[in-house]
Amino acid sequence: MQWNSLNEFLAMGGYGIYVWPSFGVTAVCMVWEVLALRRRHGAARAALVHPSGTMDVTS
Amino acid sequence: MKMERINWFQWSSPQALYPLAGKLIPWFAWWSAVCITAGLYMGLLVAPTDFQQGDSYRIIFVHVPAAWMSMFLYVVMAGWAAVGLGLKARPSFMMAQAIAPTGALFTFLALFTGAFWGKPTWGAWWVWDARLTSELILLFQYAGVMLLHASIDDLRRADRASAVLALVGVVNVPIIYFSVRWWNTLHQGASISMTAAPKMAATMLAAMGIMALGFWLYSAAVTLMRVRSIILERERHASWVQMERVS
């Protein structure tokens, strides 16, 4: 373990403002992609139940 | 183990790909979660502080795996595009179409995390360095492939046109990879080389490797998730898809 306290860990030796946005945005993007794909699959399946032909299933 | 003859063409229909992808997704997803958790633990808690860059170097644990995936996924996308063009196989085109957004996402992340590493290291968010510029071009290439596909209504023409564009653009990947050698610019050289001893501490290297493996598994999982949606959207009038309604 490299750190003696939580504050030291969050500070990242003074580079926290660069390190945490990098990890944070990466995490947000990857989680968002998974959620968006689950929504898209749900929508695609729903369009099969109601095959109106006019429904937008690409969103 | 007995060798069995595998009928590869068995998998060359959307109907076969859909359930196969469904079976593989949980496996890739769980192992990717395990690898990324282990990689974050090692990278953020165990790996030592770099003696030159301090703790800003820890960005490497997302930056390098994202950058590797951005290039790797482009090559895989172009590979599926080539198979699609060669065999006129719809699932291959669907795979190429499914990879593009994830490749674009990792290209964006490589650029974004690179900016947040460049600022403390070089003093600038962005420079028109050969590596950065060629990676930005890669982002435009992914966007181009996706936009071209979306802009053509006839799906068979859309598949073929975007496949040709993806294939032509593959020349940029070696340019990105070797840019740090061919041009003497700001971006540092490769952290890992096949021929030289690693320049990094063993724990740093291990954390980066595990994160890269985790990103690879993640990419496989989300690509298969996307290809399943693409299959349902494109084949929704096929009788087997209609059967999916009741399952």
Coordinates of C-alpha atoms in Angstrom, one line a residue:
Chain A
M1 CA 0.0 0.0 0.0
Q2 CA 1.4 3.3 -1.1
W3 CA -0.8 5.6 1.0
N4 CA -1.0 6.6 4.7
S5 CA -4.4 8.2 4.6
L6 CA -7.4 8.7 2.4
N7 CA -6.5 12.4 1.9
E8 CA -3.1 11.5 0.7
F9 CA -4.6 9.0 -1.7
L10 CA -7.1 11.5 -3.0
A11 CA -4.4 14.2 -3.4
M12 CA -2.3 11.9 -5.6
G13 CA 0.9 13.8 -4.7
G14 CA -0.7 17.0 -5.9
Y15 CA -1.8 15.5 -9.2
G16 CA -5.4 14.6 -8.1
I17 CA -7.0 17.1 -10.4
Y18 CA -5.4 15.3 -13.4
V19 CA -5.6 11.7 -12.2
W20 CA -9.2 11.6 -11.0
P21 CA -10.8 13.2 -14.1
S22 CA -9.0 10.6 -16.2
F23 CA -10.2 7.6 -14.2
G24 CA -13.6 9.2 -13.7
V25 CA -14.4 10.0 -17.3
T26 CA -13.2 6.6 -18.4
A27 CA -15.5 4.9 -15.8
V28 CA -18.5 7.1 -16.7
C29 CA -18.1 6.4 -20.4
M30 CA -17.8 2.7 -20.0
V31 CA -20.7 2.4 -17.6
W32 CA -22.8 4.6 -19.8
E33 CA -22.0 2.5 -22.9
V34 CA -23.2 -0.7 -21.1
L35 CA -26.4 1.0 -19.9
A36 CA -27.1 2.5 -23.3
L37 CA -26.6 -0.9 -24.9
R38 CA -29.0 -2.6 -22.4
R39 CA -31.6 0.1 -23.3
R40 CA -31.1 -0.4 -27.0
H41 CA -31.5 -4.1 -26.7
G42 CA -34.7 -3.6 -24.7
A43 CA -36.0 -1.2 -27.3
A44 CA -35.2 -3.6 -30.1
R45 CA -37.0 -6.4 -28.3
A46 CA -40.0 -4.1 -27.6
A47 CA -40.2 -3.2 -31.2
L48 CA -40.6 -6.9 -32.0
V49 CA -43.6 -7.1 -29.7
H50 CA -45.1 -4.1 -31.4
P51 CA -43.9 -4.4 -35.0
S52 CA -45.6 -1.2 -36.1
G53 CA -42.9 -0.5 -38.5
T54 CA -42.9 3.2 -37.6
M55 CA -41.3 2.8 -34.2
D56 CA -37.8 4.1 -33.9
V57 CA -35.7 1.2 -32.5
T58 CA -32.3 2.8 -33.1
S59 CA -32.4 5.1 -30.2
Chain B
M1 CA -9.5 -34.3 -26.4
K2 CA -11.0 -35.6 -29.5
M3 CA -10.6 -33.3 -32.5
E4 CA -13.8 -32.5 -34.1
R5 CA -14.4 -30.9 -37.4
I6 CA -15.9 -27.5 -36.8
N7 CA -18.3 -26.2 -39.4
W8 CA -17.4 -22.5 -39.3
F9 CA -20.2 -21.7 -41.7
Q10 CA -22.6 -22.8 -39.0
W11 CA -21.8 -19.5 -37.3
S12 CA -22.1 -17.4 -40.4
S13 CA -25.7 -16.5 -40.1
P14 CA -27.3 -13.8 -37.8
Q15 CA -29.5 -16.5 -36.5
A16 CA -26.6 -18.5 -35.2
L17 CA -24.6 -15.4 -34.0
Y18 CA -27.4 -14.1 -31.8
P19 CA -27.6 -16.9 -29.3
L20 CA -23.8 -17.5 -29.4
A21 CA -23.2 -13.8 -28.5
G22 CA -25.7 -14.1 -25.8
K23 CA -23.9 -17.0 -24.2
L24 CA -20.5 -15.3 -24.4
I25 CA -21.4 -11.9 -23.0
P26 CA -21.7 -12.9 -19.3
W27 CA -18.3 -14.6 -19.5
F28 CA -16.5 -11.6 -21.0
A29 CA -18.4 -9.2 -18.7
W30 CA -17.5 -10.9 -15.4
W31 CA -13.9 -11.5 -16.3
S32 CA -13.5 -7.9 -17.5
A33 CA -15.0 -6.7 -14.1
V34 CA -12.5 -9.0 -12.3
C35 CA -9.5 -7.8 -14.3
I36 CA -10.4 -4.1 -14.1
T37 CA -11.0 -4.3 -10.3
A38 CA -7.6 -6.0 -9.9
G39 CA -5.9 -3.6 -12.2
L40 CA -7.3 -0.6 -10.4
Y41 CA -6.3 -2.0 -7.0
M42 CA -2.7 -2.6 -8.3
G43 CA -2.4 0.6 -10.2
L44 CA -3.9 3.0 -7.6
L45 CA -2.9 1.3 -4.3
V46 CA 0.0 -1.0 -4.8
A47 CA 2.2 0.4 -7.6
P48 CA 4.9 2.8 -6.4
T49 CA 5.1 6.5 -7.2
D50 CA 7.2 7.2 -10.3
F51 CA 10.4 8.9 -9.4
Q52 CA 10.2 11.3 -12.4
Q53 CA 6.5 12.0 -12.9
G54 CA 5.2 11.5 -9.4
D55 CA 1.7 10.2 -9.2
S56 CA 0.5 11.8 -12.4
Y57 CA 1.9 8.7 -14.2
R58 CA -0.9 6.6 -12.8
I59 CA -3.0 8.0 -15.7
I60 CA -1.1 5.4 -17.7
F61 CA -3.3 2.6 -16.3
V62 CA -6.3 3.9 -18.3
H63 CA -4.5 5.9 -21.0
V64 CA -2.4 3.1 -22.5
P65 CA -5.1 0.3 -22.4
A66 CA -7.5 2.8 -24.0
A67 CA -5.0 3.7 -26.7
W68 CA -4.2 0.1 -27.4
M69 CA -7.8 -0.8 -27.7
S70 CA -8.5 2.2 -30.0
M71 CA -5.9 0.8 -32.5
F72 CA -6.6 -2.9 -31.9
L73 CA -10.4 -2.5 -32.4
Y74 CA -9.8 -0.6 -35.6
V75 CA -7.8 -3.5 -37.0
V76 CA -10.5 -6.0 -35.9
M77 CA -13.2 -3.8 -37.4
A78 CA -11.3 -3.7 -40.7
G79 CA -10.7 -7.4 -40.5
W80 CA -14.5 -8.1 -40.2
A81 CA -15.1 -5.6 -43.0
A82 CA -12.6 -7.5 -45.2
V83 CA -14.3 -10.9 -44.4
G84 CA -17.7 -9.3 -45.1
L85 CA -16.5 -8.0 -48.5
G86 CA -14.8 -11.3 -49.4
L87 CA -17.5 -13.7 -48.3
K88 CA -20.5 -11.4 -48.6
A89 CA -21.4 -12.4 -45.1
R90 CA -23.9 -10.3 -43.2
P91 CA -22.7 -11.2 -39.7
S92 CA -19.2 -10.0 -40.5
F93 CA -20.6 -6.6 -41.6
M94 CA -22.7 -6.6 -38.4
M95 CA -19.6 -7.3 -36.3
A96 CA -17.7 -4.4 -38.0
Q97 CA -20.7 -2.1 -37.4
A98 CA -20.8 -3.2 -33.8
I99 CA -17.1 -2.5 -33.1
A100 CA -17.0 1.0 -34.4
P101 CA -18.7 2.9 -31.5
T102 CA -16.6 1.1 -28.9
G103 CA -13.4 1.8 -30.9
A104 CA -14.4 5.5 -31.2
L105 CA -15.1 5.6 -27.4
F106 CA -11.6 4.3 -26.6
T107 CA -10.0 6.7 -29.1
F108 CA -11.8 9.6 -27.3
L109 CA -10.7 8.2 -23.9
A110 CA -7.1 7.9 -25.1
L111 CA -7.1 11.5 -26.3
F112 CA -8.9 12.8 -23.1
T113 CA -6.7 11.0 -20.6
G114 CA -3.7 11.9 -22.7
A115 CA -4.7 15.6 -22.4
F116 CA -4.9 15.2 -18.6
W117 CA -1.5 13.6 -18.6
G118 CA 0.0 16.0 -21.0
K119 CA -1.0 19.1 -19.0
P120 CA 1.1 18.2 -15.8
T121 CA 3.9 16.6 -17.8
W122 CA 4.4 18.8 -20.9
G123 CA 2.5 21.9 -19.6
A124 CA -0.1 21.7 -22.5
W125 CA -3.4 19.9 -22.9
W126 CA -2.8 19.5 -26.6
V127 CA 0.1 19.7 -29.0
W128 CA 0.2 18.9 -32.7
D129 CA 2.5 16.0 -32.1
A130 CA 2.6 13.2 -34.6
R131 CA 1.1 10.7 -32.1
L132 CA -1.7 12.9 -31.0
T133 CA -2.5 14.1 -34.4
S134 CA -2.7 10.6 -35.9
E135 CA -4.8 9.4 -33.0
L136 CA -7.2 12.3 -33.6
I137 CA -7.4 11.3 -37.2
L138 CA -8.4 7.8 -36.0
L139 CA -11.3 9.3 -34.1
F140 CA -12.5 11.0 -37.3
Q141 CA -12.0 7.7 -39.2
Y142 CA -14.3 5.9 -36.7
A143 CA -16.8 8.7 -37.0
G144 CA -16.5 8.5 -40.8
V145 CA -17.2 4.8 -40.9
M146 CA -20.3 5.2 -38.7
L147 CA -21.7 8.2 -40.5
L148 CA -21.2 6.7 -43.9
H149 CA -23.1 3.6 -42.7
A150 CA -25.9 5.6 -41.2
S151 CA -26.2 7.9 -44.3
I152 CA -27.0 5.1 -46.8
D153 CA -30.5 3.7 -46.6
D154 CA -29.8 0.5 -48.5
L155 CA -28.2 -1.7 -45.8
R156 CA -26.2 -3.8 -48.2
R157 CA -24.7 -0.7 -49.9
A158 CA -24.1 0.8 -46.5
D159 CA -22.2 -2.3 -45.3
R160 CA -20.0 -2.4 -48.4
A161 CA -19.2 1.3 -48.5
S162 CA -18.3 1.6 -44.9
A163 CA -16.3 -1.7 -45.1
V164 CA -14.2 -0.2 -47.9
L165 CA -13.7 3.0 -46.0
A166 CA -12.7 1.0 -42.9
L167 CA -10.2 -1.1 -44.9
V168 CA -8.6 1.9 -46.6
G169 CA -8.2 3.7 -43.3
V170 CA -6.3 0.8 -41.7
V171 CA -3.0 2.4 -43.0
N172 CA -3.3 4.9 -40.2
V173 CA -2.8 2.3 -37.4
P174 CA 0.9 1.6 -38.1
I175 CA 1.3 5.3 -38.5
I176 CA 0.0 5.9 -35.0
Y177 CA 2.0 3.0 -33.6
F178 CA 5.3 4.0 -35.1
S179 CA 4.8 7.8 -35.0
V180 CA 6.9 8.1 -31.8
R181 CA 9.8 6.5 -33.7
W182 CA 9.4 8.0 -37.1
W183 CA 9.0 11.6 -35.9
N184 CA 11.0 12.9 -33.0
T185 CA 8.2 14.7 -31.2
L186 CA 6.9 15.2 -27.7
H187 CA 5.0 12.0 -27.0
Q188 CA 7.2 9.5 -25.2
G189 CA 8.2 6.2 -26.8
A190 CA 6.6 2.8 -26.3
S191 CA 6.5 1.7 -22.6
I192 CA 6.7 -1.9 -23.7
S193 CA 9.0 -3.3 -26.3
M194 CA 9.4 -6.9 -27.5
T195 CA 13.1 -6.5 -27.8
A196 CA 14.2 -4.4 -24.9
A197 CA 13.9 -4.8 -21.1
P198 CA 10.8 -3.1 -19.7
K199 CA 11.4 0.5 -18.6
M200 CA 8.8 0.2 -15.8
A201 CA 8.7 -1.4 -12.4
A202 CA 7.1 -4.9 -12.4
T203 CA 4.0 -3.9 -10.5
M204 CA 3.4 -1.0 -12.8
L205 CA 3.8 -3.3 -15.8
A206 CA 1.5 -5.9 -14.3
A207 CA -1.2 -3.4 -13.4
M208 CA -1.1 -2.0 -17.0
G209 CA -1.3 -5.5 -18.5
I210 CA -4.3 -6.5 -16.3
M211 CA -6.1 -3.3 -17.1
A212 CA -5.4 -3.9 -20.9
L213 CA -6.8 -7.4 -20.6
G214 CA -9.8 -6.0 -18.7
F215 CA -10.5 -3.4 -21.4
W216 CA -10.1 -6.2 -24.1
L217 CA -12.7 -8.3 -22.3
Y218 CA -15.0 -5.3 -21.9
S219 CA -14.7 -4.5 -25.6
A220 CA -15.7 -8.1 -26.5
A221 CA -18.7 -8.0 -24.1
V222 CA -20.0 -4.6 -25.4
T223 CA -19.4 -5.5 -29.0
L224 CA -21.4 -8.7 -28.7
M225 CA -24.2 -6.8 -26.8
R226 CA -24.3 -4.3 -29.7
V227 CA -24.3 -6.9 -32.4
R228 CA -27.3 -8.6 -30.8
S229 CA -29.2 -5.3 -30.9
I230 CA -28.1 -4.8 -34.5
I231 CA -29.3 -8.3 -35.4
L232 CA -32.7 -7.7 -33.9
E233 CA -33.1 -4.3 -35.6
R234 CA -32.0 -5.4 -39.0
E235 CA -33.6 -8.8 -39.1
R236 CA -36.8 -8.0 -37.4
H237 CA -38.9 -9.3 -40.2
A238 CA -37.2 -12.7 -40.3
S239 CA -39.3 -15.5 -38.9
W240 CA -36.7 -16.6 -36.3
V241 CA -36.5 -13.1 -34.9
Q242 CA -40.3 -13.1 -34.5
M243 CA -39.9 -16.2 -32.5
E244 CA -37.6 -14.2 -30.1
R245 CA -40.8 -12.4 -29.0
V246 CA -42.0 -15.4 -27.1
S247 CA -38.7 -16.4 -25.7

